[in-house]
Amino acid sequence: MASDQRDAGWDNTMRSVVSLAQELIRQPSRGGVDDYGPVLGVLEKWLAGHAVPHRRLHDEAGALVGLLVEVAGEHPGPWWTLDACVDTAPYGDTDRWSFPPASGEIRDGWLLGRGAADSKLAAAMYCHLAANLAARPHTFSGGLAVLLDVDEHTGNFGGARAYLADRQAVRPAGVIIGYPGMDEVVVGGRGLWRAAITVHAPSGHSGSSRAVTGAISRAARLVCLLDTAELPGPDASSGFPLGPKLTVTAFHGGQGFSVIPDRVDINLDVRTTPEFDAHHAETLVRKVVAEVDAELSTPIPTTVTEVASWPAFRLEEDEQPAAALLTVARATGLDVRAKTAGPSNIGNLLARHGIPATAGFGVPYEGLHGIDERASLAELPDVYAIHQQALEDLLRGA
């Protein structure tokens, strides 16, 4: 193929990726707010029009939680998965946006709108990569799955859970998650242990002559002890660069002015590491709770209910699929570093199932989860080409 023809074909692919991303952005799909049918309908129409095999995923209750694309090669081998969410964060204060959150317009080289960065552009890119492979199954081994999740921003990760529970789906050798940002490939993340804590105490009148230690006072004491609890720092010998972190994220109780409440509900988020895991987190929290119950006694003890728990994870740079992305990106001259992230991601869920994952390596962005979300399109050709080469290397076992 002549160079000008090859360039024209490449330009057409980039235009098609952007066009699909624009359509997706124009379908509001805020997690837990909007109907996901329209945004998934855009994807289904595109995939069907390009003869890419796909099917819907449902959770245990029958709710629609995503699409799964499956493209099989003609030769046996491991399967690899590309994952991108097409639900989004909420809009926030729309009066502060300088363009409509569901814009989808292009301005000064930026794709505008909620989901442009996280992660509708990545979803459009991954659909095109799948279509490219579907047209030539004789050229690769194993297979490619593309998970298009619409239950990610709720924190439920329903699409990923449905994929992992699907007996028809081939278990992947690894997953590449399509988050934005060109400087890093996330190869690990802290885990989490989350709990709902309920603090009890006798109720009473705020004007009573009798001294009453209410639930708010007991809960405040508990929060102070949790905030000052001693946590270990990073353990250099473990190879994991971050230490654990404990944060009280919600505190609810009381009403009006004259009643001393008998209950306060607290949400607690603990970010865990390989050396300070969920067991250590729960042990520490229950110890602090026992201390408060002994110091400020009450007929009903404080309860601690685990809400979620994921392990920390970290891949070495020579482990797949991290190695494929990092090798190809660095070979193009990009200064890309491997990063262990403070927040968790679907990689933590996958780690629980023994599936290695990376997150990141996408286009530069602004306003992710905030005001005026946008994604830069100037770097899209490089990001696409690096994903394509890394994927081909994985599918031929390079």
PDB file of C-alpha atoms in Angstrom, residues 18-198:
ATOM      1  CA  VAL A  18     -13.483  10.517  17.418  1.00  0.00           C
ATOM      2  CA  SER A  19     -16.904  10.384  15.760  1.00  0.00           C
ATOM      3  CA  LEU A  20     -17.920   7.355  17.833  1.00  0.00           C
ATOM      4  CA  ALA A  21     -16.640   9.018  20.998  1.00  0.00           C
ATOM      5  CA  GLN A  22     -18.688  12.120  20.190  1.00  0.00           C
ATOM      6  CA  GLU A  23     -21.842  10.032  19.830  1.00  0.00           C
ATOM      7  CA  LEU A  24     -21.159   8.371  23.179  1.00  0.00           C
ATOM      8  CA  ILE A  25     -20.602  11.683  24.974  1.00  0.00           C
ATOM      9  CA  ARG A  26     -23.891  13.001  23.603  1.00  0.00           C
ATOM     10  CA  GLN A  27     -25.728  10.181  25.359  1.00  0.00           C
ATOM     11  CA  PRO A  28     -25.778  11.053  29.092  1.00  0.00           C
ATOM     12  CA  SER A  29     -24.810   7.983  31.125  1.00  0.00           C
ATOM     13  CA  ARG A  30     -24.122   9.186  34.649  1.00  0.00           C
ATOM     14  CA  GLY A  31     -23.601   6.264  36.989  1.00  0.00           C
ATOM     15  CA  GLY A  32     -26.758   5.507  38.943  1.00  0.00           C
ATOM     16  CA  VAL A  33     -28.622   8.413  37.291  1.00  0.00           C
ATOM     17  CA  ASP A  34     -29.217   7.858  33.576  1.00  0.00           C
ATOM     18  CA  ASP A  35     -30.625   4.966  31.573  1.00  0.00           C
ATOM     19  CA  TYR A  36     -27.680   3.072  30.062  1.00  0.00           C
ATOM     20  CA  GLY A  37     -29.698   1.729  27.127  1.00  0.00           C
ATOM     21  CA  PRO A  38     -29.055   4.680  24.781  1.00  0.00           C
ATOM     22  CA  VAL A  39     -25.272   4.795  25.232  1.00  0.00           C
ATOM     23  CA  LEU A  40     -24.982   1.026  24.842  1.00  0.00           C
ATOM     24  CA  GLY A  41     -27.281   1.260  21.823  1.00  0.00           C
ATOM     25  CA  VAL A  42     -24.746   3.539  20.115  1.00  0.00           C
ATOM     26  CA  LEU A  43     -22.047   0.923  20.693  1.00  0.00           C
ATOM     27  CA  GLU A  44     -24.256  -1.975  19.593  1.00  0.00           C
ATOM     28  CA  LYS A  45     -25.152  -0.219  16.357  1.00  0.00           C
ATOM     29  CA  TRP A  46     -21.509   0.509  15.602  1.00  0.00           C
ATOM     30  CA  LEU A  47     -20.290  -2.989  16.462  1.00  0.00           C
ATOM     31  CA  ALA A  48     -23.035  -4.646  14.418  1.00  0.00           C
ATOM     32  CA  GLY A  49     -22.249  -2.381  11.475  1.00  0.00           C
ATOM     33  CA  HIS A  50     -18.616  -3.518  11.577  1.00  0.00           C
ATOM     34  CA  ALA A  51     -19.398  -7.227  12.075  1.00  0.00           C
ATOM     35  CA  VAL A  52     -17.806  -7.315  15.528  1.00  0.00           C
ATOM     36  CA  PRO A  53     -19.225 -10.094  17.766  1.00  0.00           C
ATOM     37  CA  HIS A  54     -20.731  -8.728  20.962  1.00  0.00           C
ATOM     38  CA  ARG A  55     -23.378  -9.439  23.570  1.00  0.00           C
ATOM     39  CA  ARG A  56     -25.004  -7.806  26.553  1.00  0.00           C
ATOM     40  CA  LEU A  57     -23.998  -8.475  30.149  1.00  0.00           C
ATOM     41  CA  HIS A  58     -26.494  -8.505  33.023  1.00  0.00           C
ATOM     42  CA  ASP A  59     -26.025  -8.671  36.765  1.00  0.00           C
ATOM     43  CA  GLU A  60     -27.659 -11.217  39.065  1.00  0.00           C
ATOM     44  CA  ALA A  61     -30.806  -9.098  39.269  1.00  0.00           C
ATOM     45  CA  GLY A  62     -31.055  -8.934  35.473  1.00  0.00           C
ATOM     46  CA  ALA A  63     -29.972  -5.310  35.143  1.00  0.00           C
ATOM     47  CA  LEU A  64     -27.998  -4.327  32.056  1.00  0.00           C
ATOM     48  CA  VAL A  65     -24.408  -3.650  33.163  1.00  0.00           C
ATOM     49  CA  GLY A  66     -22.328  -3.683  29.985  1.00  0.00           C
ATOM     50  CA  LEU A  67     -21.367  -5.123  26.634  1.00  0.00           C
ATOM     51  CA  LEU A  68     -18.783  -7.794  25.969  1.00  0.00           C
ATOM     52  CA  VAL A  69     -16.976  -7.959  22.636  1.00  0.00           C
ATOM     53  CA  GLU A  70     -15.263 -11.263  21.830  1.00  0.00           C
ATOM     54  CA  VAL A  71     -12.952 -11.679  18.843  1.00  0.00           C
ATOM     55  CA  ALA A  72     -11.314 -15.083  18.484  1.00  0.00           C
ATOM     56  CA  GLY A  73      -8.158 -15.794  16.502  1.00  0.00           C
ATOM     57  CA  GLU A  74      -7.773 -18.901  14.355  1.00  0.00           C
ATOM     58  CA  HIS A  75      -4.948 -20.264  16.490  1.00  0.00           C
ATOM     59  CA  PRO A  76      -5.012 -21.341  20.151  1.00  0.00           C
ATOM     60  CA  GLY A  77      -3.540 -19.001  22.726  1.00  0.00           C
ATOM     61  CA  PRO A  78      -4.329 -16.774  25.691  1.00  0.00           C
ATOM     62  CA  TRP A  79      -7.050 -14.147  25.607  1.00  0.00           C
ATOM     63  CA  TRP A  80      -6.465 -10.525  26.568  1.00  0.00           C
ATOM     64  CA  THR A  81      -9.039  -7.940  27.574  1.00  0.00           C
ATOM     65  CA  LEU A  82      -9.385  -4.212  26.958  1.00  0.00           C
ATOM     66  CA  ASP A  83     -11.714  -2.530  29.437  1.00  0.00           C
ATOM     67  CA  ALA A  84     -13.315   0.917  29.288  1.00  0.00           C
ATOM     68  CA  CYS A  85     -16.297   2.267  31.174  1.00  0.00           C
ATOM     69  CA  VAL A  86     -19.004   4.168  29.308  1.00  0.00           C
ATOM     70  CA  ASP A  87     -20.915   5.325  32.345  1.00  0.00           C
ATOM     71  CA  THR A  88     -19.601   8.558  33.833  1.00  0.00           C
ATOM     72  CA  ALA A  89     -19.294  10.673  36.941  1.00  0.00           C
ATOM     73  CA  PRO A  90     -22.139  13.140  37.615  1.00  0.00           C
ATOM     74  CA  TYR A  91     -22.030  16.613  36.079  1.00  0.00           C
ATOM     75  CA  GLY A  92     -21.794  18.617  39.279  1.00  0.00           C
ATOM     76  CA  ASP A  93     -22.743  22.288  39.036  1.00  0.00           C
ATOM     77  CA  THR A  94     -23.609  22.678  35.356  1.00  0.00           C
ATOM     78  CA  ASP A  95     -23.683  26.470  35.715  1.00  0.00           C
ATOM     79  CA  ARG A  96     -19.913  26.369  36.137  1.00  0.00           C
ATOM     80  CA  TRP A  97     -19.323  24.491  32.885  1.00  0.00           C
ATOM     81  CA  SER A  98     -18.267  26.598  29.902  1.00  0.00           C
ATOM     82  CA  PHE A  99     -19.937  24.122  27.529  1.00  0.00           C
ATOM     83  CA  PRO A 100     -22.775  21.594  27.887  1.00  0.00           C
ATOM     84  CA  PRO A 101     -21.639  18.457  29.768  1.00  0.00           C
ATOM     85  CA  ALA A 102     -23.027  16.286  26.939  1.00  0.00           C
ATOM     86  CA  SER A 103     -21.383  18.480  24.281  1.00  0.00           C
ATOM     87  CA  GLY A 104     -19.231  16.102  22.260  1.00  0.00           C
ATOM     88  CA  GLU A 105     -17.869  19.077  20.326  1.00  0.00           C
ATOM     89  CA  ILE A 106     -14.245  19.588  19.345  1.00  0.00           C
ATOM     90  CA  ARG A 107     -12.666  22.907  20.273  1.00  0.00           C
ATOM     91  CA  ASP A 108      -9.006  23.826  19.772  1.00  0.00           C
ATOM     92  CA  GLY A 109      -8.038  20.157  19.506  1.00  0.00           C
ATOM     93  CA  TRP A 110      -9.974  19.078  22.616  1.00  0.00           C
ATOM     94  CA  LEU A 111     -12.934  16.685  22.729  1.00  0.00           C
ATOM     95  CA  LEU A 112     -15.436  18.238  25.151  1.00  0.00           C
ATOM     96  CA  GLY A 113     -17.885  16.689  27.574  1.00  0.00           C
ATOM     97  CA  ARG A 114     -18.393  14.348  30.479  1.00  0.00           C
ATOM     98  CA  GLY A 115     -16.811  11.013  29.645  1.00  0.00           C
ATOM     99  CA  ALA A 116     -14.390  12.422  27.079  1.00  0.00           C
ATOM    100  CA  ALA A 117     -11.503  11.518  29.375  1.00  0.00           C
ATOM    101  CA  ASP A 118     -13.124   8.816  31.520  1.00  0.00           C
ATOM    102  CA  SER A 119     -13.538   6.838  29.379  1.00  0.00           C
ATOM    103  CA  LYS A 120     -15.668   7.132  26.232  1.00  0.00           C
ATOM    104  CA  LEU A 121     -12.746   8.003  23.962  1.00  0.00           C
ATOM    105  CA  ALA A 122     -10.968   4.849  25.159  1.00  0.00           C
ATOM    106  CA  ALA A 123     -14.139   2.818  24.562  1.00  0.00           C
ATOM    107  CA  ALA A 124     -14.335   4.114  20.983  1.00  0.00           C
ATOM    108  CA  MET A 125     -10.662   3.324  20.447  1.00  0.00           C
ATOM    109  CA  TYR A 126     -11.030  -0.207  21.799  1.00  0.00           C
ATOM    110  CA  CYS A 127     -14.030  -0.898  19.545  1.00  0.00           C
ATOM    111  CA  HIS A 128     -11.931   0.054  16.530  1.00  0.00           C
ATOM    112  CA  LEU A 129      -9.043  -2.154  17.654  1.00  0.00           C
ATOM    113  CA  ALA A 130     -11.486  -5.051  17.980  1.00  0.00           C
ATOM    114  CA  ALA A 131     -12.938  -4.389  14.525  1.00  0.00           C
ATOM    115  CA  ASN A 132      -9.448  -4.393  13.034  1.00  0.00           C
ATOM    116  CA  LEU A 133      -8.731  -7.812  14.513  1.00  0.00           C
ATOM    117  CA  ALA A 134     -12.159  -9.226  13.677  1.00  0.00           C
ATOM    118  CA  ALA A 135     -11.388  -8.621   9.985  1.00  0.00           C
ATOM    119  CA  ARG A 136      -8.224 -10.788  10.123  1.00  0.00           C
ATOM    120  CA  PRO A 137      -8.580 -13.651  12.636  1.00  0.00           C
ATOM    121  CA  HIS A 138      -5.958 -15.691  10.790  1.00  0.00           C
ATOM    122  CA  THR A 139      -3.225 -13.280  11.898  1.00  0.00           C
ATOM    123  CA  PHE A 140      -3.303 -13.865  15.656  1.00  0.00           C
ATOM    124  CA  SER A 141      -3.619 -16.481  18.381  1.00  0.00           C
ATOM    125  CA  GLY A 142      -5.993 -16.625  21.318  1.00  0.00           C
ATOM    126  CA  GLY A 143      -8.466 -13.811  21.388  1.00  0.00           C
ATOM    127  CA  LEU A 144      -9.439 -10.304  22.391  1.00  0.00           C
ATOM    128  CA  ALA A 145     -12.302  -9.343  24.677  1.00  0.00           C
ATOM    129  CA  VAL A 146     -13.446  -5.751  25.095  1.00  0.00           C
ATOM    130  CA  LEU A 147     -15.456  -5.025  28.216  1.00  0.00           C
ATOM    131  CA  LEU A 148     -17.641  -1.923  27.957  1.00  0.00           C
ATOM    132  CA  ASP A 149     -18.860  -1.368  31.505  1.00  0.00           C
ATOM    133  CA  VAL A 150     -21.830   0.814  32.516  1.00  0.00           C
ATOM    134  CA  ASP A 151     -21.749   0.137  36.243  1.00  0.00           C
ATOM    135  CA  GLU A 152     -18.285   1.455  37.090  1.00  0.00           C
ATOM    136  CA  HIS A 153     -18.816   4.928  38.485  1.00  0.00           C
ATOM    137  CA  THR A 154     -21.396   3.583  40.924  1.00  0.00           C
ATOM    138  CA  GLY A 155     -18.532   1.696  42.583  1.00  0.00           C
ATOM    139  CA  ASN A 156     -20.342  -1.587  41.925  1.00  0.00           C
ATOM    140  CA  PHE A 157     -18.209  -2.577  38.913  1.00  0.00           C
ATOM    141  CA  GLY A 158     -21.207  -4.561  37.764  1.00  0.00           C
ATOM    142  CA  GLY A 159     -19.910  -5.059  34.234  1.00  0.00           C
ATOM    143  CA  ALA A 160     -16.601  -6.442  35.442  1.00  0.00           C
ATOM    144  CA  ARG A 161     -18.324  -8.691  37.974  1.00  0.00           C
ATOM    145  CA  ALA A 162     -20.728  -9.997  35.343  1.00  0.00           C
ATOM    146  CA  TYR A 163     -17.825 -10.669  32.972  1.00  0.00           C
ATOM    147  CA  LEU A 164     -15.901 -12.600  35.609  1.00  0.00           C
ATOM    148  CA  ALA A 165     -19.003 -14.623  36.505  1.00  0.00           C
ATOM    149  CA  ASP A 166     -19.900 -15.388  32.870  1.00  0.00           C
ATOM    150  CA  ARG A 167     -19.219 -19.063  32.213  1.00  0.00           C
ATOM    151  CA  GLN A 168     -19.219 -18.480  28.453  1.00  0.00           C
ATOM    152  CA  ALA A 169     -16.409 -15.933  28.603  1.00  0.00           C
ATOM    153  CA  VAL A 170     -12.791 -17.063  28.325  1.00  0.00           C
ATOM    154  CA  ARG A 171     -10.796 -16.119  31.417  1.00  0.00           C
ATOM    155  CA  PRO A 172      -8.288 -13.451  30.302  1.00  0.00           C
ATOM    156  CA  ALA A 173      -4.544 -13.689  30.826  1.00  0.00           C
ATOM    157  CA  GLY A 174      -4.555  -9.968  31.614  1.00  0.00           C
ATOM    158  CA  VAL A 175      -6.557  -6.754  31.308  1.00  0.00           C
ATOM    159  CA  ILE A 176      -5.665  -3.278  30.045  1.00  0.00           C
ATOM    160  CA  ILE A 177      -7.980  -0.624  31.510  1.00  0.00           C
ATOM    161  CA  GLY A 178      -8.479   2.467  29.371  1.00  0.00           C
ATOM    162  CA  TYR A 179      -7.933   5.398  31.704  1.00  0.00           C
ATOM    163  CA  PRO A 180      -6.417   8.639  30.325  1.00  0.00           C
ATOM    164  CA  GLY A 181      -2.956  10.159  30.823  1.00  0.00           C
ATOM    165  CA  MET A 182       0.213   9.634  28.769  1.00  0.00           C
ATOM    166  CA  ASP A 183       2.871   9.882  31.466  1.00  0.00           C
ATOM    167  CA  GLU A 184       2.084   6.726  33.400  1.00  0.00           C
ATOM    168  CA  VAL A 185       0.971   3.147  33.198  1.00  0.00           C
ATOM    169  CA  VAL A 186      -0.638   2.187  36.490  1.00  0.00           C
ATOM    170  CA  VAL A 187       0.707  -1.242  37.427  1.00  0.00           C
ATOM    171  CA  GLY A 188      -0.609  -1.386  40.970  1.00  0.00           C
ATOM    172  CA  GLY A 189      -2.807   0.211  43.546  1.00  0.00           C
ATOM    173  CA  ARG A 190      -3.569   0.244  47.211  1.00  0.00           C
ATOM    174  CA  GLY A 191      -6.413  -1.994  48.255  1.00  0.00           C
ATOM    175  CA  LEU A 192      -9.276  -0.920  50.437  1.00  0.00           C
ATOM    176  CA  TRP A 193     -11.268  -1.970  53.450  1.00  0.00           C
ATOM    177  CA  ARG A 194     -14.477  -0.026  54.002  1.00  0.00           C
ATOM    178  CA  ALA A 195     -16.792  -0.219  56.969  1.00  0.00           C
ATOM    179  CA  ALA A 196     -20.014   1.330  58.234  1.00  0.00           C
ATOM    180  CA  ILE A 197     -19.767   2.101  61.953  1.00  0.00           C
ATOM    181  CA  THR A 198     -22.875   2.680  64.053  1.00  0.00           C
TER     182      THR A 198
END
